[in-house]
Short mmCIF file of C-alpha atoms and ligand atoms in Angstrom, two decimals:
data_model
loop_
_atom_site.label_atom_id
_atom_site.label_comp_id
_atom_site.label_asym_id
_atom_site.label_seq_id
_atom_site.Cartn_x
_atom_site.Cartn_y
_atom_site.Cartn_z
CA MET A 1 88.95 105.39 117.00
CA ARG A 2 92.25 104.27 115.50
CA HIS A 3 92.13 102.34 112.22
CA ILE A 4 94.92 99.91 111.45
CA ALA A 5 95.38 97.78 108.32
CA ILE A 6 97.69 94.78 108.66
CA ILE A 7 98.72 93.17 105.37
CA GLY A 8 99.39 89.48 105.95
CA SER A 9 97.66 87.05 108.32
CA GLY A 10 100.74 85.05 109.36
CA PRO A 11 102.24 85.06 112.85
CA ALA A 12 103.59 88.62 112.54
CA GLY A 13 100.21 89.93 111.38
CA TYR A 14 98.23 88.29 114.16
CA TYR A 15 100.72 89.10 116.96
CA THR A 16 100.56 92.74 115.83
CA ALA A 17 96.74 92.65 115.88
CA GLU A 18 96.85 91.11 119.37
CA ALA A 19 99.23 93.82 120.58
CA ALA A 20 97.05 96.60 119.09
CA GLN A 21 94.07 95.21 120.92
CA LYS A 22 96.00 95.11 124.20
CA GLN A 23 97.21 98.67 123.60
CA TRP A 24 93.93 100.38 122.66
CA GLY A 25 91.12 97.99 123.65
CA ASP A 26 87.83 99.07 122.08
CA ASP A 27 89.44 102.22 120.66
CA VAL A 28 90.98 100.41 117.72
CA GLN A 29 89.69 98.61 114.64
CA VAL A 30 92.12 96.29 112.93
CA ASP A 31 91.61 94.80 109.46
CA VAL A 32 93.95 91.88 108.71
CA PHE A 33 94.24 91.42 104.92
CA ASP A 34 95.51 88.36 103.08
CA LYS A 35 95.84 87.62 99.41
CA LEU A 36 94.79 84.02 100.10
CA PRO A 37 91.24 83.17 101.16
CA VAL A 38 92.74 81.34 104.18
CA PRO A 39 94.66 82.79 107.15
CA TYR A 40 97.91 82.06 109.04
CA GLY A 41 100.63 82.38 106.39
CA LEU A 42 103.49 79.90 106.80
CA ILE A 43 101.76 78.17 109.71
CA ARG A 44 99.58 76.63 107.01
CA THR A 45 101.92 76.67 104.01
CA GLY A 46 105.46 76.51 105.48
CA VAL A 47 105.60 74.60 108.79
CA ALA A 48 106.01 70.91 107.97
CA PRO A 49 102.79 68.87 107.65
CA ASP A 50 104.17 66.24 110.07
CA HIS A 51 104.72 68.91 112.77
CA GLN A 52 101.08 69.42 113.73
CA SER A 53 101.81 70.49 117.33
CA ILE A 54 103.67 73.55 116.00
CA LYS A 55 100.70 74.45 113.79
CA SER A 56 98.42 74.51 116.86
CA VAL A 57 99.69 78.05 117.60
CA ALA A 58 96.95 79.10 115.13
CA ARG A 59 94.42 78.66 117.97
CA ARG A 60 95.93 81.69 119.64
CA TYR A 61 95.52 83.74 116.46
CA GLU A 62 91.94 82.56 116.18
CA LYS A 63 91.17 84.09 119.58
CA THR A 64 92.39 87.43 118.30
CA ALA A 65 90.61 86.98 114.96
CA LEU A 66 87.26 86.34 116.63
CA THR A 67 87.17 89.54 118.69
CA ASP A 68 84.88 92.36 117.57
CA ASN A 69 87.57 94.88 116.76
CA VAL A 70 89.74 92.59 114.60
CA ARG A 71 88.53 91.20 111.30
CA PHE A 72 90.04 89.01 108.58
CA VAL A 73 89.75 90.27 105.02
CA GLY A 74 90.82 87.35 102.84
CA ASN A 75 91.28 87.10 99.07
CA VAL A 76 92.50 90.70 98.75
CA ALA A 77 96.01 91.17 97.35
CA ILE A 78 97.53 94.49 98.31
CA GLY A 79 99.46 95.94 95.40
CA ILE A 80 96.99 94.29 92.98
CA ASP A 81 93.39 94.70 94.22
CA LEU A 82 94.25 97.81 96.19
CA SER A 83 97.32 100.06 96.24
CA ILE A 84 99.32 101.07 99.27
CA ALA A 85 98.39 104.72 98.62
CA GLU A 86 94.70 103.79 98.74
CA LEU A 87 95.14 101.91 102.00
CA GLN A 88 97.01 104.82 103.52
CA GLU A 89 94.11 107.14 102.68
CA LEU A 90 91.76 104.82 104.55
CA TYR A 91 93.75 103.70 107.61
CA ASP A 92 95.74 105.67 110.20
CA ALA A 93 98.51 103.06 110.14
CA VAL A 94 99.31 100.41 107.51
CA VAL A 95 101.51 97.49 108.60
CA MET A 96 103.21 95.23 106.06
CA ALA A 97 103.31 91.68 107.49
CA THR A 98 103.72 90.04 104.10
CA GLY A 99 106.59 87.73 105.05
CA ALA A 100 109.36 86.69 102.65
CA PRO A 101 107.75 84.34 100.14
CA ASN A 102 110.34 84.38 97.32
CA ASP A 103 113.34 82.06 97.17
CA ARG A 104 116.83 83.50 97.23
CA GLN A 105 118.52 82.42 94.02
CA LEU A 106 121.62 80.21 93.97
CA GLY A 107 123.00 82.26 91.07
CA LEU A 108 124.43 79.12 89.41
CA ASP A 109 124.51 77.88 85.84
CA GLY A 110 121.80 75.29 85.38
CA GLU A 111 119.54 76.69 88.08
CA GLY A 112 116.70 76.85 85.54
CA LEU A 113 116.93 73.14 84.59
CA GLY A 114 113.90 70.90 85.07
CA ASN A 115 113.37 69.34 88.52
CA VAL A 116 115.41 72.07 90.27
CA PHE A 117 113.28 73.90 92.83
CA GLY A 118 113.57 76.55 95.49
CA SER A 119 112.23 75.58 98.89
CA ALA A 120 109.35 78.12 98.76
CA ASP A 121 107.97 76.28 95.72
CA PHE A 122 108.74 72.77 96.94
CA VAL A 123 107.45 73.31 100.49
CA GLY A 124 104.42 75.13 99.04
CA TRP A 125 103.78 72.06 96.87
CA TYR A 126 103.69 69.53 99.71
CA ASN A 127 101.78 71.96 101.93
CA GLY A 128 99.11 72.75 99.31
CA HIS A 129 99.87 76.44 98.64
CA PRO A 130 97.63 77.24 95.64
CA GLU A 131 100.51 78.93 93.78
CA PHE A 132 102.62 75.74 93.88
CA ALA A 133 100.09 72.91 93.88
CA GLN A 134 100.80 72.23 90.18
CA LEU A 135 104.58 71.90 90.64
CA SER A 136 104.66 68.11 89.94
CA PRO A 137 108.26 67.34 90.92
CA ASP A 138 109.52 64.09 89.38
CA LEU A 139 110.58 61.90 92.31
CA SER A 140 111.12 58.75 90.27
CA GLY A 141 114.94 59.10 90.24
CA LYS A 142 117.32 57.71 92.88
CA ASN A 143 119.17 60.82 93.96
CA ALA A 144 117.96 64.01 95.59
CA VAL A 145 120.22 66.91 96.54
CA VAL A 146 119.03 69.38 99.18
CA ILE A 147 121.15 72.52 99.38
CA GLY A 148 121.37 74.30 102.74
CA MET A 149 122.12 73.53 106.38
CA GLY A 150 119.10 75.03 108.15
CA ASN A 151 115.79 73.66 109.41
CA VAL A 152 114.06 74.10 106.05
CA ALA A 153 116.65 71.77 104.45
CA LEU A 154 115.95 69.29 107.26
CA ASP A 155 112.19 69.54 106.69
CA VAL A 156 112.62 68.87 102.96
CA ALA A 157 115.03 65.94 103.48
CA ARG A 158 112.75 64.39 106.13
CA ILE A 159 109.62 64.73 103.99
CA LEU A 160 111.46 63.12 101.05
CA ALA A 161 112.66 60.28 103.30
CA LYS A 162 109.43 59.32 105.06
CA THR A 163 107.21 56.35 104.32
CA GLU A 164 103.48 56.71 103.80
CA ALA A 165 102.85 55.31 107.31
CA GLU A 166 105.08 58.02 108.81
CA PHE A 167 102.71 60.67 107.43
CA ALA A 168 99.84 59.36 109.58
CA GLY A 169 98.37 62.27 111.54
CA SER A 170 99.94 64.84 109.21
CA ASP A 171 98.07 67.15 106.85
CA ILE A 172 100.34 66.57 103.88
CA VAL A 173 98.19 67.13 100.80
CA ALA A 174 97.03 64.12 98.76
CA HIS A 175 98.98 65.00 95.58
CA ALA A 176 102.26 65.14 97.54
CA LEU A 177 101.58 61.95 99.50
CA ASP A 178 100.90 60.12 96.24
CA ALA A 179 104.12 61.34 94.65
CA LEU A 180 106.17 60.55 97.77
CA LYS A 181 104.84 57.06 98.26
CA ASN A 182 105.78 56.20 94.67
CA SER A 183 109.20 57.85 94.90
CA GLY A 184 112.31 56.00 93.76
CA LEU A 185 114.68 57.95 96.02
CA ALA A 186 117.48 55.95 97.61
CA LYS A 187 119.87 58.77 98.49
CA ILE A 188 119.28 62.29 99.76
CA THR A 189 122.40 64.43 100.02
CA ILE A 190 122.26 67.54 102.21
CA LEU A 191 124.91 69.94 100.94
CA GLY A 192 126.50 72.61 103.11
CA ARG A 193 129.25 75.06 102.22
CA ARG A 194 130.55 75.05 105.77
CA GLY A 195 131.09 72.43 108.48
CA PRO A 196 129.24 70.77 111.38
CA HIS A 197 129.95 73.67 113.76
CA GLN A 198 128.31 76.15 111.38
CA ILE A 199 124.94 74.39 110.93
CA MET A 200 121.73 76.32 111.63
CA MET A 201 119.73 73.20 112.50
CA THR A 202 117.92 72.87 115.83
CA PRO A 203 118.45 69.70 117.89
CA LYS A 204 114.86 68.44 117.97
CA GLU A 205 114.49 68.62 114.19
CA LEU A 206 117.95 67.12 113.54
CA GLY A 207 117.32 64.32 116.05
CA GLU A 208 114.20 63.28 114.12
CA LEU A 209 116.39 62.16 111.20
CA GLY A 210 117.83 59.46 113.45
CA ASN A 211 114.41 57.87 114.01
CA LEU A 212 113.05 57.36 110.51
CA GLU A 213 111.58 54.05 109.39
CA ARG A 214 113.37 53.51 106.11
CA ALA A 215 116.10 56.18 106.15
CA SER A 216 119.40 56.40 107.92
CA PRO A 217 121.49 59.58 108.37
CA ARG A 218 125.15 59.37 107.41
CA VAL A 219 127.89 61.73 108.62
CA ASP A 220 131.58 61.26 107.79
CA ARG A 221 133.42 61.28 111.12
CA ASN A 222 136.39 62.96 109.40
CA ASP A 223 134.21 66.06 108.90
CA LEU A 224 133.70 66.46 112.66
CA PRO A 225 136.05 68.67 114.68
CA GLU A 226 137.62 67.36 117.91
CA GLU A 227 134.83 66.72 120.42
CA ALA A 228 136.47 69.06 122.95
CA ASP A 229 135.96 71.92 120.47
CA ASP A 230 132.17 71.60 120.88
CA ALA A 231 132.52 73.39 124.24
CA ILE A 232 132.71 76.76 122.46
CA LEU A 233 129.33 76.24 120.80
CA GLU A 234 126.07 77.83 121.89
CA PRO A 235 124.12 75.09 123.80
CA GLY A 236 121.46 74.47 121.09
CA ILE A 237 124.04 73.99 118.33
CA ARG A 238 126.15 71.86 120.70
CA LYS A 239 123.18 69.49 121.06
CA SER A 240 122.72 69.45 117.29
CA VAL A 241 126.39 68.62 116.78
CA ALA A 242 125.96 65.79 119.33
CA HIS A 243 123.30 64.35 116.99
CA LEU A 244 125.74 64.58 114.08
CA ARG A 245 128.31 62.70 116.19
CA SER A 246 125.77 59.97 116.92
CA PHE A 247 124.96 59.71 113.18
CA ALA A 248 128.70 59.37 112.44
CA ALA A 249 128.81 56.43 114.87
CA ILE A 250 126.08 54.42 113.08
CA PRO A 251 127.70 51.14 111.95
CA GLU A 252 127.66 50.15 108.26
CA ASP A 253 125.40 47.14 108.83
CA MET A 254 122.73 49.41 110.30
CA HIS A 255 122.91 51.73 107.28
CA ALA A 256 122.54 48.65 105.08
CA GLU A 257 119.22 47.77 106.76
CA LYS A 258 117.61 50.97 105.49
CA ALA A 259 116.51 51.65 101.93
CA VAL A 260 117.28 55.37 101.95
CA GLU A 261 120.43 57.16 103.01
CA VAL A 262 120.43 60.82 104.09
CA GLU A 263 124.04 61.92 103.72
CA PHE A 264 125.46 65.16 105.11
CA ASP A 265 128.03 66.51 102.70
CA PHE A 266 129.90 69.24 104.57
CA PHE A 267 132.49 71.69 103.19
CA ALA A 268 130.76 71.37 99.81
CA ASN A 269 129.94 74.47 97.77
CA PRO A 270 127.69 73.85 94.74
CA THR A 271 129.17 75.60 91.70
CA ALA A 272 126.91 74.40 88.85
CA ILE A 273 123.77 72.41 88.22
CA VAL A 274 124.31 70.16 85.22
CA GLY A 275 121.86 68.41 82.91
CA ASP A 276 120.20 68.41 79.54
CA GLY A 277 116.77 69.95 79.97
CA LYS A 278 116.49 68.21 83.34
CA VAL A 279 119.02 68.08 86.17
CA ALA A 280 121.46 65.15 86.18
CA SER A 281 124.17 66.23 88.65
CA VAL A 282 125.48 69.00 90.86
CA THR A 283 129.09 70.12 90.61
CA VAL A 284 130.59 70.88 93.98
CA GLU A 285 133.83 72.52 95.09
CA GLU A 286 135.39 71.40 98.37
CA THR A 287 135.86 74.19 100.86
CA GLN A 288 137.77 74.89 104.03
CA ILE A 289 136.82 77.32 106.78
CA GLU A 290 138.89 80.50 107.09
CA ASN A 291 137.74 83.07 109.68
CA GLY A 292 134.32 81.42 109.77
CA LYS A 293 133.93 81.64 105.97
CA ALA A 294 133.91 78.81 103.42
CA VAL A 295 136.80 79.22 100.98
CA GLY A 296 137.08 77.04 97.86
CA THR A 297 140.06 74.67 97.65
CA GLY A 298 139.88 74.24 93.86
CA THR A 299 139.03 70.54 94.14
CA THR A 300 135.70 69.71 92.50
CA TYR A 301 133.52 66.64 92.24
CA SER A 302 130.11 65.74 90.88
CA ILE A 303 127.06 64.39 92.74
CA PRO A 304 124.33 62.57 90.80
CA ALA A 305 121.04 64.45 91.17
CA ASP A 306 117.59 63.64 89.78
CA VAL A 307 115.92 66.35 91.81
CA VAL A 308 117.41 69.40 93.57
CA VAL A 309 115.81 71.58 96.24
CA ALA A 310 117.67 74.75 97.26
CA CYS A 311 116.88 75.83 100.84
CA ILE A 312 119.07 78.91 101.09
CA GLY A 313 116.71 81.61 102.32
CA TYR A 314 113.95 83.93 101.24
CA ARG A 315 113.20 87.48 100.12
CA THR A 316 110.19 89.71 100.60
CA SER A 317 108.11 90.56 97.50
CA PRO A 318 108.57 94.23 96.61
CA ILE A 319 105.32 96.23 96.33
CA PRO A 320 105.02 99.41 94.23
CA GLY A 321 105.23 102.49 96.43
CA ILE A 322 107.21 100.85 99.26
CA PRO A 323 110.97 101.49 99.57
CA PHE A 324 112.86 98.20 99.28
CA ASP A 325 116.28 97.15 100.57
CA GLU A 326 117.55 95.11 97.59
CA ARG A 327 120.63 93.80 99.36
CA ALA A 328 118.77 92.52 102.41
CA GLY A 329 115.70 91.46 100.38
CA ARG A 330 113.13 93.14 102.64
CA PHE A 331 111.35 96.48 103.03
CA ALA A 332 113.74 99.35 103.87
CA ASN A 333 112.86 100.25 107.45
CA ASP A 334 114.08 101.74 110.69
CA ALA A 335 112.92 99.41 113.51
CA GLY A 336 109.67 98.80 111.60
CA ARG A 337 109.05 102.37 110.37
CA ILE A 338 109.10 102.61 106.54
CA LEU A 339 107.40 105.96 105.79
CA THR A 340 104.98 108.10 107.79
CA GLY A 341 102.06 105.84 108.70
CA LEU A 342 103.60 102.84 106.90
CA TYR A 343 105.28 100.09 108.92
CA CYS A 344 106.55 96.51 108.60
CA VAL A 345 106.86 93.58 110.97
CA GLY A 346 107.97 89.93 111.02
CA TRP A 347 109.89 88.51 108.06
CA ALA A 348 108.95 91.54 105.93
CA ARG A 349 110.83 93.68 108.48
CA ARG A 350 113.79 91.60 109.60
CA GLY A 351 114.18 88.94 106.90
CA PRO A 352 113.67 85.18 107.19
CA SER A 353 115.09 84.42 110.62
CA GLY A 354 113.90 83.26 114.02
CA THR A 355 111.03 81.06 115.07
CA ILE A 356 107.28 81.70 115.07
CA GLY A 357 107.65 83.04 118.61
CA THR A 358 110.21 85.65 117.49
CA ASN A 359 107.37 87.43 115.68
CA ARG A 360 105.51 88.08 118.95
CA PRO A 361 107.93 90.61 120.50
CA ASP A 362 108.32 92.05 117.00
CA GLY A 363 104.55 92.74 116.81
CA TYR A 364 104.39 94.18 120.32
CA ALA A 365 107.41 96.45 119.73
CA LEU A 366 105.87 97.74 116.51
CA VAL A 367 102.59 98.65 118.20
CA GLU A 368 104.60 100.66 120.75
CA LYS A 369 106.18 102.56 117.84
CA ILE A 370 102.76 103.22 116.27
CA ALA A 371 101.46 104.43 119.66
CA GLU A 372 104.46 106.78 119.98
CA ASP A 373 103.80 108.15 116.50
CA ILE A 374 100.12 108.72 117.26
CA GLU A 375 100.91 110.44 120.55
CA SER A 376 103.62 112.66 119.09
CA GLY A 377 101.26 113.78 116.32
CA ALA A 378 103.56 112.31 113.65
CA LEU A 379 100.57 110.60 112.00
CA GLY A 380 98.45 113.78 112.07
CA ARG A 381 94.88 113.54 113.32
CA VAL A 382 93.84 109.89 113.60
CA GLY A 383 90.32 108.69 112.80
CA LYS A 384 90.33 108.03 109.04
CA ALA A 385 87.46 106.21 107.32
CA GLY A 386 88.91 102.76 108.23
CA ARG A 387 86.89 99.64 107.52
CA GLU A 388 83.75 101.55 106.44
CA GLY A 389 85.79 103.33 103.79
CA PHE A 390 87.37 100.05 102.71
CA ASP A 391 83.98 98.31 102.50
CA ALA A 392 82.69 101.06 100.19
CA LEU A 393 85.75 100.72 97.94
CA ALA A 394 85.52 96.91 97.96
CA LYS A 395 81.90 97.14 96.82
CA GLU A 396 82.81 99.58 94.08
CA ARG A 397 85.57 97.21 92.87
CA ASP A 398 83.43 94.11 93.33
CA LEU A 399 86.09 92.39 95.48
CA ASP A 400 85.14 88.85 96.51
CA ILE A 401 86.10 89.05 100.17
CA VAL A 402 86.49 85.97 102.35
CA THR A 403 85.65 86.70 106.00
CA PHE A 404 86.79 84.80 109.07
CA GLN A 405 83.35 83.16 109.26
CA ASP A 406 83.83 82.03 105.64
CA TRP A 407 87.25 80.64 106.62
CA LYS A 408 85.62 78.61 109.41
CA LYS A 409 83.42 77.00 106.74
CA ILE A 410 86.48 76.26 104.60
CA GLU A 411 88.13 74.76 107.68
CA GLU A 412 85.08 72.57 108.36
CA ALA A 413 84.99 71.35 104.76
CA GLU A 414 88.71 70.52 104.92
CA ALA A 415 88.23 68.59 108.18
CA ALA A 416 85.30 66.69 106.66
CA ALA A 417 87.42 65.67 103.66
CA ALA A 418 90.39 64.46 105.77
CA ARG A 419 91.72 60.93 105.28
CA ASP A 420 91.74 58.71 108.39
CA GLY A 421 93.88 60.14 111.18
CA SER A 422 94.62 63.39 109.36
CA PRO A 423 93.28 66.71 110.67
CA ARG A 424 92.34 68.03 107.22
CA GLU A 425 92.62 67.63 103.47
CA LYS A 426 93.46 71.13 102.30
CA PHE A 427 91.89 72.78 99.31
CA VAL A 428 94.76 73.61 96.98
CA ASP A 429 92.78 75.74 94.60
CA ILE A 430 91.64 79.30 95.34
CA GLU A 431 88.27 78.93 93.58
CA ALA A 432 87.49 75.78 95.58
CA MET A 433 88.38 77.57 98.83
CA ILE A 434 86.12 80.51 98.00
CA LYS A 435 83.27 78.22 97.00
CA ALA A 436 83.51 76.30 100.29
CA GLY A 437 83.65 79.60 102.22
CA HIS A 438 80.66 81.20 100.59
C1 FAD B 501 109.49 75.89 105.31
C2 FAD B 501 109.38 76.61 106.63
C3 FAD B 501 109.19 75.90 107.79
C4 FAD B 501 109.12 76.57 109.02
N1 FAD B 501 108.96 75.83 110.15
C5 FAD B 501 108.94 76.45 111.34
C6 FAD B 501 108.81 75.69 112.54
O1 FAD B 501 108.68 74.45 112.50
N2 FAD B 501 108.81 76.37 113.73
C7 FAD B 501 108.95 77.73 113.79
O2 FAD B 501 108.97 78.30 114.89
N3 FAD B 501 109.07 78.47 112.66
C8 FAD B 501 109.07 77.88 111.45
N4 FAD B 501 109.20 78.62 110.32
C9 FAD B 501 109.29 80.09 110.43
C10 FAD B 501 107.90 80.76 110.55
O3 FAD B 501 107.03 80.19 109.63
C11 FAD B 501 108.05 82.28 110.36
O4 FAD B 501 108.79 82.80 111.46
C12 FAD B 501 106.74 83.03 110.29
O5 FAD B 501 105.77 82.40 109.50
C13 FAD B 501 106.96 84.46 109.75
O6 FAD B 501 105.75 85.13 109.90
P1 FAD B 501 105.28 86.35 108.99
O7 FAD B 501 103.92 86.69 109.49
O8 FAD B 501 106.33 87.40 108.96
O9 FAD B 501 105.19 85.78 107.48
P2 FAD B 501 104.22 84.65 106.79
O10 FAD B 501 103.92 83.55 107.75
O11 FAD B 501 104.89 84.33 105.54
O12 FAD B 501 102.88 85.44 106.50
C14 FAD B 501 102.78 86.39 105.46
C15 FAD B 501 101.33 86.48 104.96
O13 FAD B 501 101.22 87.61 104.09
C16 FAD B 501 100.37 87.29 103.00
N5 FAD B 501 100.70 88.20 101.90
C17 FAD B 501 101.89 88.31 101.24
N6 FAD B 501 101.82 89.29 100.32
C18 FAD B 501 100.58 89.81 100.38
C19 FAD B 501 99.92 90.86 99.68
N7 FAD B 501 100.53 91.56 98.70
N8 FAD B 501 98.63 91.15 99.98
C20 FAD B 501 97.99 90.44 100.96
N9 FAD B 501 98.58 89.45 101.67
C21 FAD B 501 99.86 89.13 101.39
C22 FAD B 501 100.72 85.82 102.71
O14 FAD B 501 99.68 85.19 101.98
C23 FAD B 501 100.89 85.27 104.13
O15 FAD B 501 99.66 84.77 104.63
C24 FAD B 501 109.25 77.98 109.07
C25 FAD B 501 109.42 78.71 107.88
C26 FAD B 501 109.48 78.03 106.67
C27 FAD B 501 109.68 78.81 105.41
#
């Protein structure tokens, strides 16, 4: 029997468990650990609450989770409740699938001012992540600035722009819905250092901004390159740029009909966040593109800002005992191998890029590497104590484990508490989750 511990129950964790099961059938036992009492990582706490069809991928992970040789071990934080060295004593292979939960910093003066957030915190707040449920952003001001030109920036801008009715069918948590429906926002500026051809936004998500009830997207046509130049773009980005062109063609009277404007400010590099205790404005330097890079022109201007959300990428949390690549912000690894018997996968391996689906080949490729290492003898003789050994240690430490069956009870309680039309009202407090599970 091979014993594998996977740390993290997000897409990368569950695709790896699925691949291990395909590889070894009944000859493997996989324990999938998570520090939260609930599974699925960013499917629950990252993917936007108004994108329920994307979240339905969790049904596939549930199939894996419900098989006899895979089990969910929730409410156990590796690096806190249990060390990596202890796990390695118990399992033949330990796989870090812990994602990249920390915001990359802007590195600007004023970043620590009130009402300035990183997207991990802000998205965690509206998605009910227990660590961020208490964030309480003040949305009473008129002006929001969202920094970044990727899909996370789009998610944040869209969530800020929607009406209460537009959240029908979503699982946005009650505290966020309350704050958003009372928001005073009239302008949301999306700031990007580079231009329309350099955006990282996918067409479907960008197109959604054009169909909002009370918000209208604004693009300055002078920021757009010649249309013929779009031919050099990769097809997905070309479609996204076509959306930007259609936004640039919206006539003024149509903008005037909407209460909220979502303005794309291209070639705009934030250089300082300004305020007294709380943010009041963002200072921006105009840029131009030289060899694909944004270079400052020296011309600066100021944008009023009552709330700022920086969506500029994520870093993995370092864990004692695991080599870390500081520059890249993820575990130091060679195609998923960190040290003998210690591996990583998903965002913890490659950084915060790609879609949910990108984690599938990642998980399958890693299991091939583990199989190679077992066959070559690199892991020594397999057949460590595995889950029996862990259960003994958990008892000794009095760990309050949440099983997959417990999670199903949490899920039922969340569904029962849902407001009309919503799939669930999430628990946002760890104690409440555990209580519902037990
Ligand atoms: C805001 C946002 C929106 C997104 N929207 C989409 C989308 O619409 N479509 C799409 O295809 N992709 C989307 N993505 C990308 C997608 O979510 C990722 O590709 C995917 O979740 C990465 O999977 P992962 O398993 O590597 O990490 P995660 O999903 O982050 O899972 C990591 C898990 O590890 C657990 N963990 C961390 N540390 C520990 C520890 N020490 N001990 C125990 N457990 C631990 C965490 O609790 C978490 O459950 C989005 C990402 C973000 C940030």
